[in-house]
JSON list of C-alpha atoms in Angstrom, two decimals:
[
{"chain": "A", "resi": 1, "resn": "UNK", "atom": "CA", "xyz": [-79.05, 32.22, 16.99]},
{"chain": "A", "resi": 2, "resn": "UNK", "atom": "CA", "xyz": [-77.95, 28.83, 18.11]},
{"chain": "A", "resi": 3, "resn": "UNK", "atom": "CA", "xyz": [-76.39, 28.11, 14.62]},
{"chain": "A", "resi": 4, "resn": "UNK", "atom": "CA", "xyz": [-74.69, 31.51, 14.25]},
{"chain": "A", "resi": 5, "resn": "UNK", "atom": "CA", "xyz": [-72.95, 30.60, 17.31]},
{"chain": "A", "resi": 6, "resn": "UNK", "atom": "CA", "xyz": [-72.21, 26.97, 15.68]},
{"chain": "A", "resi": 7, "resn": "UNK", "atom": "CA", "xyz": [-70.82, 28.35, 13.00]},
{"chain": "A", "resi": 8, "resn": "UNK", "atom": "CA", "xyz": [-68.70, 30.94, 14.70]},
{"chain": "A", "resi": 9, "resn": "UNK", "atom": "CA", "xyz": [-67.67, 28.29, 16.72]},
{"chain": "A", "resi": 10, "resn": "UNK", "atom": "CA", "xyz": [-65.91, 26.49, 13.59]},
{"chain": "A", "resi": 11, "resn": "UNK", "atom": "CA", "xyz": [-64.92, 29.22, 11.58]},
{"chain": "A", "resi": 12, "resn": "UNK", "atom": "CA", "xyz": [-62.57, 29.95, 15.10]},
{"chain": "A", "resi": 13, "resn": "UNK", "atom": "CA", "xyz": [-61.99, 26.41, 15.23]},
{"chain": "A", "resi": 14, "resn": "UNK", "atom": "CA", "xyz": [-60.76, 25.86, 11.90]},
{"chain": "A", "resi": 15, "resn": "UNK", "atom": "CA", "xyz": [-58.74, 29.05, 12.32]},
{"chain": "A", "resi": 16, "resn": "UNK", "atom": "CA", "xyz": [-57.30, 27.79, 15.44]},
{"chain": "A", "resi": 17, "resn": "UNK", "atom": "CA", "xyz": [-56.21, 24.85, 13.33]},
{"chain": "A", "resi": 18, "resn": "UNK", "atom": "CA", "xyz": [-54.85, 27.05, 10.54]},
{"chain": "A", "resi": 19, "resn": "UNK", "atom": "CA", "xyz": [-52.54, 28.45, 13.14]},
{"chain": "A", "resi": 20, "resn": "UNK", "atom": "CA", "xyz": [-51.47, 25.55, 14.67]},
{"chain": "A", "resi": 21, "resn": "UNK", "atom": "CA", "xyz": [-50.77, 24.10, 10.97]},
{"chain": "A", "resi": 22, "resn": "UNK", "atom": "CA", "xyz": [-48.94, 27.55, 10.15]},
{"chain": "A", "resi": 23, "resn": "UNK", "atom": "CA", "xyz": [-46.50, 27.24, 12.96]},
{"chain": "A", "resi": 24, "resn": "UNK", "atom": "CA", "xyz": [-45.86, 23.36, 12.00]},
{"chain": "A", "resi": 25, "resn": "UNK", "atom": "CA", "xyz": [-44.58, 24.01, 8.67]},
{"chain": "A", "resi": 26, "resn": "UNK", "atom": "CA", "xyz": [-42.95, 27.11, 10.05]},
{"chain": "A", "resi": 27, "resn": "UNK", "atom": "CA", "xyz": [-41.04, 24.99, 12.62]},
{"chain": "A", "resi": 28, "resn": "UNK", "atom": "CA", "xyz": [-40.18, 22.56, 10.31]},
{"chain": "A", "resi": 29, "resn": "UNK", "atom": "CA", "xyz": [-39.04, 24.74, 7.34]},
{"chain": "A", "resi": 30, "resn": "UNK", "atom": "CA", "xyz": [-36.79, 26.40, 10.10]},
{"chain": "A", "resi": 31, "resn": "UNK", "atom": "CA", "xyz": [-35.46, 22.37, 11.29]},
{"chain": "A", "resi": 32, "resn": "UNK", "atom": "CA", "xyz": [-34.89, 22.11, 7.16]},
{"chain": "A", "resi": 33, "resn": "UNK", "atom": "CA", "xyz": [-32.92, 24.76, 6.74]},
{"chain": "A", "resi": 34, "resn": "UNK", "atom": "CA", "xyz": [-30.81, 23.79, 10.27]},
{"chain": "A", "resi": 35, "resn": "UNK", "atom": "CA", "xyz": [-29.99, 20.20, 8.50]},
{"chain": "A", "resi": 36, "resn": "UNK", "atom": "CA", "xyz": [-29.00, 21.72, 5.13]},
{"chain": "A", "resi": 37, "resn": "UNK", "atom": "CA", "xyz": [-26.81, 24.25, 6.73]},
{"chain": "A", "resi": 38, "resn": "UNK", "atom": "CA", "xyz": [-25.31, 21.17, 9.15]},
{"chain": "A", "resi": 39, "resn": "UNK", "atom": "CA", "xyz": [-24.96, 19.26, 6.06]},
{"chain": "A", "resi": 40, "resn": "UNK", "atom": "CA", "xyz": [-22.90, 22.45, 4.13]},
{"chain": "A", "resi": 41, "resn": "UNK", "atom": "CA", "xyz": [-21.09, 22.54, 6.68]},
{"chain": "A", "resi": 42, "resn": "UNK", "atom": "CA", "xyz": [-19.36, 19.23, 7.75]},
{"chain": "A", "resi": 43, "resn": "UNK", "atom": "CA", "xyz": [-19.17, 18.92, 3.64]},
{"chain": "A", "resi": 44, "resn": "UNK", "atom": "CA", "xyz": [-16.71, 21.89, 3.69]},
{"chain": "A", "resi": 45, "resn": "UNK", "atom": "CA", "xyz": [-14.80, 20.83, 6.61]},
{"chain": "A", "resi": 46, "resn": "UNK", "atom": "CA", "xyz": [-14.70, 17.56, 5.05]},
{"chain": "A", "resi": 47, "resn": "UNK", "atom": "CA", "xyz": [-13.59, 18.91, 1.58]},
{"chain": "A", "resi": 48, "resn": "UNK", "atom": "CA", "xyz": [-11.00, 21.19, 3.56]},
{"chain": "A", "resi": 49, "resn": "UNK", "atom": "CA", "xyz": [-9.33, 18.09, 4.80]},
{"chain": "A", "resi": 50, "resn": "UNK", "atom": "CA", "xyz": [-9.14, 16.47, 1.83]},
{"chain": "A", "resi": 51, "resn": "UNK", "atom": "CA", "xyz": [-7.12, 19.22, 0.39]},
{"chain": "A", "resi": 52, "resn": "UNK", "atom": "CA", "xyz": [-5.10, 19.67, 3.15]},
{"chain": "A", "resi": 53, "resn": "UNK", "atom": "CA", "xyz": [-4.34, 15.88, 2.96]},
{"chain": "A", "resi": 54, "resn": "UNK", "atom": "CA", "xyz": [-2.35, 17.24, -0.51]},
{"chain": "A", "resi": 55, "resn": "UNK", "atom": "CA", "xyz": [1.29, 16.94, 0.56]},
{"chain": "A", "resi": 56, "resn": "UNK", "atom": "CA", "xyz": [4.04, 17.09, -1.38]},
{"chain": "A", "resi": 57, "resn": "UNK", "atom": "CA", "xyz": [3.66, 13.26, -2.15]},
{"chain": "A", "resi": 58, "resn": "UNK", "atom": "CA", "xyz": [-0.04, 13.76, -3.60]},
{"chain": "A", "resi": 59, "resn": "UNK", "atom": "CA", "xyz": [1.22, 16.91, -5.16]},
{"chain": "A", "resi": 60, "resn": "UNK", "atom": "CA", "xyz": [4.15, 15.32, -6.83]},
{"chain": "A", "resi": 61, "resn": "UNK", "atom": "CA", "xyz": [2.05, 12.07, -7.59]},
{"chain": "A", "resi": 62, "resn": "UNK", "atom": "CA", "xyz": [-0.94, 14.40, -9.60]},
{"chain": "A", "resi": 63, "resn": "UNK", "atom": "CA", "xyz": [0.89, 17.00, -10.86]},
{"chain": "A", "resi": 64, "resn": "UNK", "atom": "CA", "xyz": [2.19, 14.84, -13.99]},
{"chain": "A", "resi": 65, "resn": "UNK", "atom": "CA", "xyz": [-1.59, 13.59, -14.57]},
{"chain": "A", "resi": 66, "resn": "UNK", "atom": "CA", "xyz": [-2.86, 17.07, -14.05]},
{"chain": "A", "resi": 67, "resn": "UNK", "atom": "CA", "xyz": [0.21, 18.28, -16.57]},
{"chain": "A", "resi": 68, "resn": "UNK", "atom": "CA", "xyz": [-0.62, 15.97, -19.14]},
{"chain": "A", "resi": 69, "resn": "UNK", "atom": "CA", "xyz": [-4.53, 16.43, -19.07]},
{"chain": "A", "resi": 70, "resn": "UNK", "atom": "CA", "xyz": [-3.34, 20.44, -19.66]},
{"chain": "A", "resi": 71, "resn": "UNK", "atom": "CA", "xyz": [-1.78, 19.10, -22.24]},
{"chain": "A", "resi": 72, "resn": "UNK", "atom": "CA", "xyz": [-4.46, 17.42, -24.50]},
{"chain": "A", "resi": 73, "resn": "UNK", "atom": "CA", "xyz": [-6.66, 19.83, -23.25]},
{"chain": "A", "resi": 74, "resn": "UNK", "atom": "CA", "xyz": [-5.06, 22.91, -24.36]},
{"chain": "A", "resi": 75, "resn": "UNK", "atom": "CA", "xyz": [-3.97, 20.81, -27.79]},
{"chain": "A", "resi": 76, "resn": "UNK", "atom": "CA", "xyz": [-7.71, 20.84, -28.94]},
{"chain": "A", "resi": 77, "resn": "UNK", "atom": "CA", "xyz": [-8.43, 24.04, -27.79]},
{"chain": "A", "resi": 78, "resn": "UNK", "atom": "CA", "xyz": [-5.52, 25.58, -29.56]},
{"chain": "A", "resi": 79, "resn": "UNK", "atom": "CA", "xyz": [-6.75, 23.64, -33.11]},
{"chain": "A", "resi": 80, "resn": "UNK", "atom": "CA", "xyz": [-10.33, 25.10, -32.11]},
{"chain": "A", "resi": 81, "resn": "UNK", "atom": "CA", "xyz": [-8.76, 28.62, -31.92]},
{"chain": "A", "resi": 82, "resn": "UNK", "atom": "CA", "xyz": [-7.12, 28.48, -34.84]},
{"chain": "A", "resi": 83, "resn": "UNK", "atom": "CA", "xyz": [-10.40, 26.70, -36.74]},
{"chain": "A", "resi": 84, "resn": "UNK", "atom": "CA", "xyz": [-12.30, 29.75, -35.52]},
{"chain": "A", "resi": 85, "resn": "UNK", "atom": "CA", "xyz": [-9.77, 32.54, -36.56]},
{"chain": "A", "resi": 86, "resn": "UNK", "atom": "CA", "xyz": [-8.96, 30.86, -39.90]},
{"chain": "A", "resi": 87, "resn": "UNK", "atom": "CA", "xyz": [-13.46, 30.91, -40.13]},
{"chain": "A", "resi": 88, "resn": "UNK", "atom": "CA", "xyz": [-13.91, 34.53, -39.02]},
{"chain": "A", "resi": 89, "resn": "UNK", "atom": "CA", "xyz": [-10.52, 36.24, -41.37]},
{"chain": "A", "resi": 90, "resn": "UNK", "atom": "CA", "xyz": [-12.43, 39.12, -41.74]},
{"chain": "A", "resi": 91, "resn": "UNK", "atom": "CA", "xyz": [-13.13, 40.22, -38.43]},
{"chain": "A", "resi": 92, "resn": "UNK", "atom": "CA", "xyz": [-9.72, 41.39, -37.04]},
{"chain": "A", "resi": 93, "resn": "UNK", "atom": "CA", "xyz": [-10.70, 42.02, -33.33]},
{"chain": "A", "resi": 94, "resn": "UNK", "atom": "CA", "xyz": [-11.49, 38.37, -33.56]},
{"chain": "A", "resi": 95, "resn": "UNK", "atom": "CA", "xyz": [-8.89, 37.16, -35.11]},
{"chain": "A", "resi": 96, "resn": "UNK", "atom": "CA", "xyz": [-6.79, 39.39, -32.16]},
{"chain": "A", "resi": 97, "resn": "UNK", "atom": "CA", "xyz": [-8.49, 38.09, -29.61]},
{"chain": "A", "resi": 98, "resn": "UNK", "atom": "CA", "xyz": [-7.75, 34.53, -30.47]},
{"chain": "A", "resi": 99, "resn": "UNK", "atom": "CA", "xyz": [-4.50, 34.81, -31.00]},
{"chain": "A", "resi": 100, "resn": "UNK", "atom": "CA", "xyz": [-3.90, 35.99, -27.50]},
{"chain": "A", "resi": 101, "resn": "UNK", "atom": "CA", "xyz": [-6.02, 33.23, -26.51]},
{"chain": "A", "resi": 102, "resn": "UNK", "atom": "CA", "xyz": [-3.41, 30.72, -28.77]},
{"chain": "A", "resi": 103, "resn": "UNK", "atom": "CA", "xyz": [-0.30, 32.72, -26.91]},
{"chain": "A", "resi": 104, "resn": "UNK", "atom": "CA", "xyz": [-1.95, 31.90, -23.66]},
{"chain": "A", "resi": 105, "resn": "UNK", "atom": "CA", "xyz": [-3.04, 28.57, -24.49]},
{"chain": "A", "resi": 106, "resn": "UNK", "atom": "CA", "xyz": [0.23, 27.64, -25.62]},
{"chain": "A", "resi": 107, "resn": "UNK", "atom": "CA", "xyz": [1.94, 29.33, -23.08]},
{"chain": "A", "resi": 108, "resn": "UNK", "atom": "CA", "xyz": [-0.02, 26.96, -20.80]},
{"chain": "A", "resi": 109, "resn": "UNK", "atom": "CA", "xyz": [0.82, 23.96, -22.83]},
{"chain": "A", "resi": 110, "resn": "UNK", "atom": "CA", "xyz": [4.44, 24.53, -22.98]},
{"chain": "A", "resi": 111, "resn": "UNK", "atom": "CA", "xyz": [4.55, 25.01, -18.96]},
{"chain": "A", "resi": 112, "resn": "UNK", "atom": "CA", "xyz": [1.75, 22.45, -18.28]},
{"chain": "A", "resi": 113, "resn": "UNK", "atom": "CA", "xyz": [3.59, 20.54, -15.74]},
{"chain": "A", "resi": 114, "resn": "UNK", "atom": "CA", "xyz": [4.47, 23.68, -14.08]},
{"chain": "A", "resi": 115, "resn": "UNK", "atom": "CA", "xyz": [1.27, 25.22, -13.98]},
{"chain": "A", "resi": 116, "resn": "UNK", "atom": "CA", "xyz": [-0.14, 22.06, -12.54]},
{"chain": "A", "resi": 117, "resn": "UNK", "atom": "CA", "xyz": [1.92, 21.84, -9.80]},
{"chain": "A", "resi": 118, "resn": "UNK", "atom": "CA", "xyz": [1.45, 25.35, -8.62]},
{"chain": "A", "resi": 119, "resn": "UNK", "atom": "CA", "xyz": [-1.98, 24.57, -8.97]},
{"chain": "A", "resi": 120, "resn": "UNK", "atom": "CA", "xyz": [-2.30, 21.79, -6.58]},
{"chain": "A", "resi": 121, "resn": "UNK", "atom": "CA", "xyz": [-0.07, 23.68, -4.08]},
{"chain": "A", "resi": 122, "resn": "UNK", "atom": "CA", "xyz": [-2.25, 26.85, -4.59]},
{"chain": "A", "resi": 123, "resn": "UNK", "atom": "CA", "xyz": [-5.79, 25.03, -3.57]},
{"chain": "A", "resi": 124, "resn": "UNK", "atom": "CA", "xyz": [-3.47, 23.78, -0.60]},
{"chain": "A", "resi": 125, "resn": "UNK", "atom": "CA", "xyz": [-2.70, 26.70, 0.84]},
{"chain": "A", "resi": 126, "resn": "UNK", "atom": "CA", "xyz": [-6.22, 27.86, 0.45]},
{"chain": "A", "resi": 127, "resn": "UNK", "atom": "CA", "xyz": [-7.19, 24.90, 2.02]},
{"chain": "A", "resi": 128, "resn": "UNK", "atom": "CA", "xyz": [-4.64, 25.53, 5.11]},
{"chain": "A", "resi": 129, "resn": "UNK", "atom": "CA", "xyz": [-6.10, 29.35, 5.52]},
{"chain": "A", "resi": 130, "resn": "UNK", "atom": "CA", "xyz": [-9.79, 27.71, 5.83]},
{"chain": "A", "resi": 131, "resn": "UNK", "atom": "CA", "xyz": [-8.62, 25.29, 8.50]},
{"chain": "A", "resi": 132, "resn": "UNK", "atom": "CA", "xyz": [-7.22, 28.28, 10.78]},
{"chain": "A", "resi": 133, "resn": "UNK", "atom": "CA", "xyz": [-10.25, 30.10, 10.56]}
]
């Protein structure tokens, strides 16, 4: 009798202890999840400043560099294109398709420094709509 009891005893015991482990990790999963979304957080209002820091001076400063990385980028991805179509002559949707991928990629290369500009001006207006919110 006596050791039914003991062992009753630490069966609740160690199921007391269960529970009070349980609720532990439950706290501190919930404290985890409070410091990653803290962290998120001032990240994005950090990021937003940086891009509202892009004024005209910044814009007119990267824009070239952006322009000219367009540039060379869209320069090898045209000669890939046009590697691919010449490779697949047969197939003529394709050979479509990448051509309207060479008038748009050298629509883009013509206007680079263009595109580049409104680019940098676009992800600062964004930027100025997240900081009223």
């Amino acid at each position: 009798m006596e050791i039914d009891e003991n062992i009753e005893e630490k069966k609740l015991k160690e199921k007391k202890i269960k529970e009070k482990n349980r609720k532990i990790r439950k706290q501190r999963r919930k404290e985890k999840i409070a410091r990653t979304k803290n962290f998120a957080s001032n990240y994005f209002k950090l990021l937003n400043a940086y891009l509202l820091s892009f004024n005209d001076w910044v814009i007119n400063f990267i824009s070239p560099l952006l322009g000219t990385m367009f540039k060379y980028f869209t320069g090898i991805s045209i000669m890939v294109v046009i590697y691919i179509a010449i490779e697949n002559y047969n197939d003529w949707k394709t050979v479509v398709s990448l051509s309207l991928l060479l008038v748009i990629l050298s629509w883009i290369n013509n206007n680079s420094d263009i595109v580049s500009k409104e680019l940098l001006q676009g992800i600062r207006k964004i930027a100025e709509k997240n900081n009223r919110r």
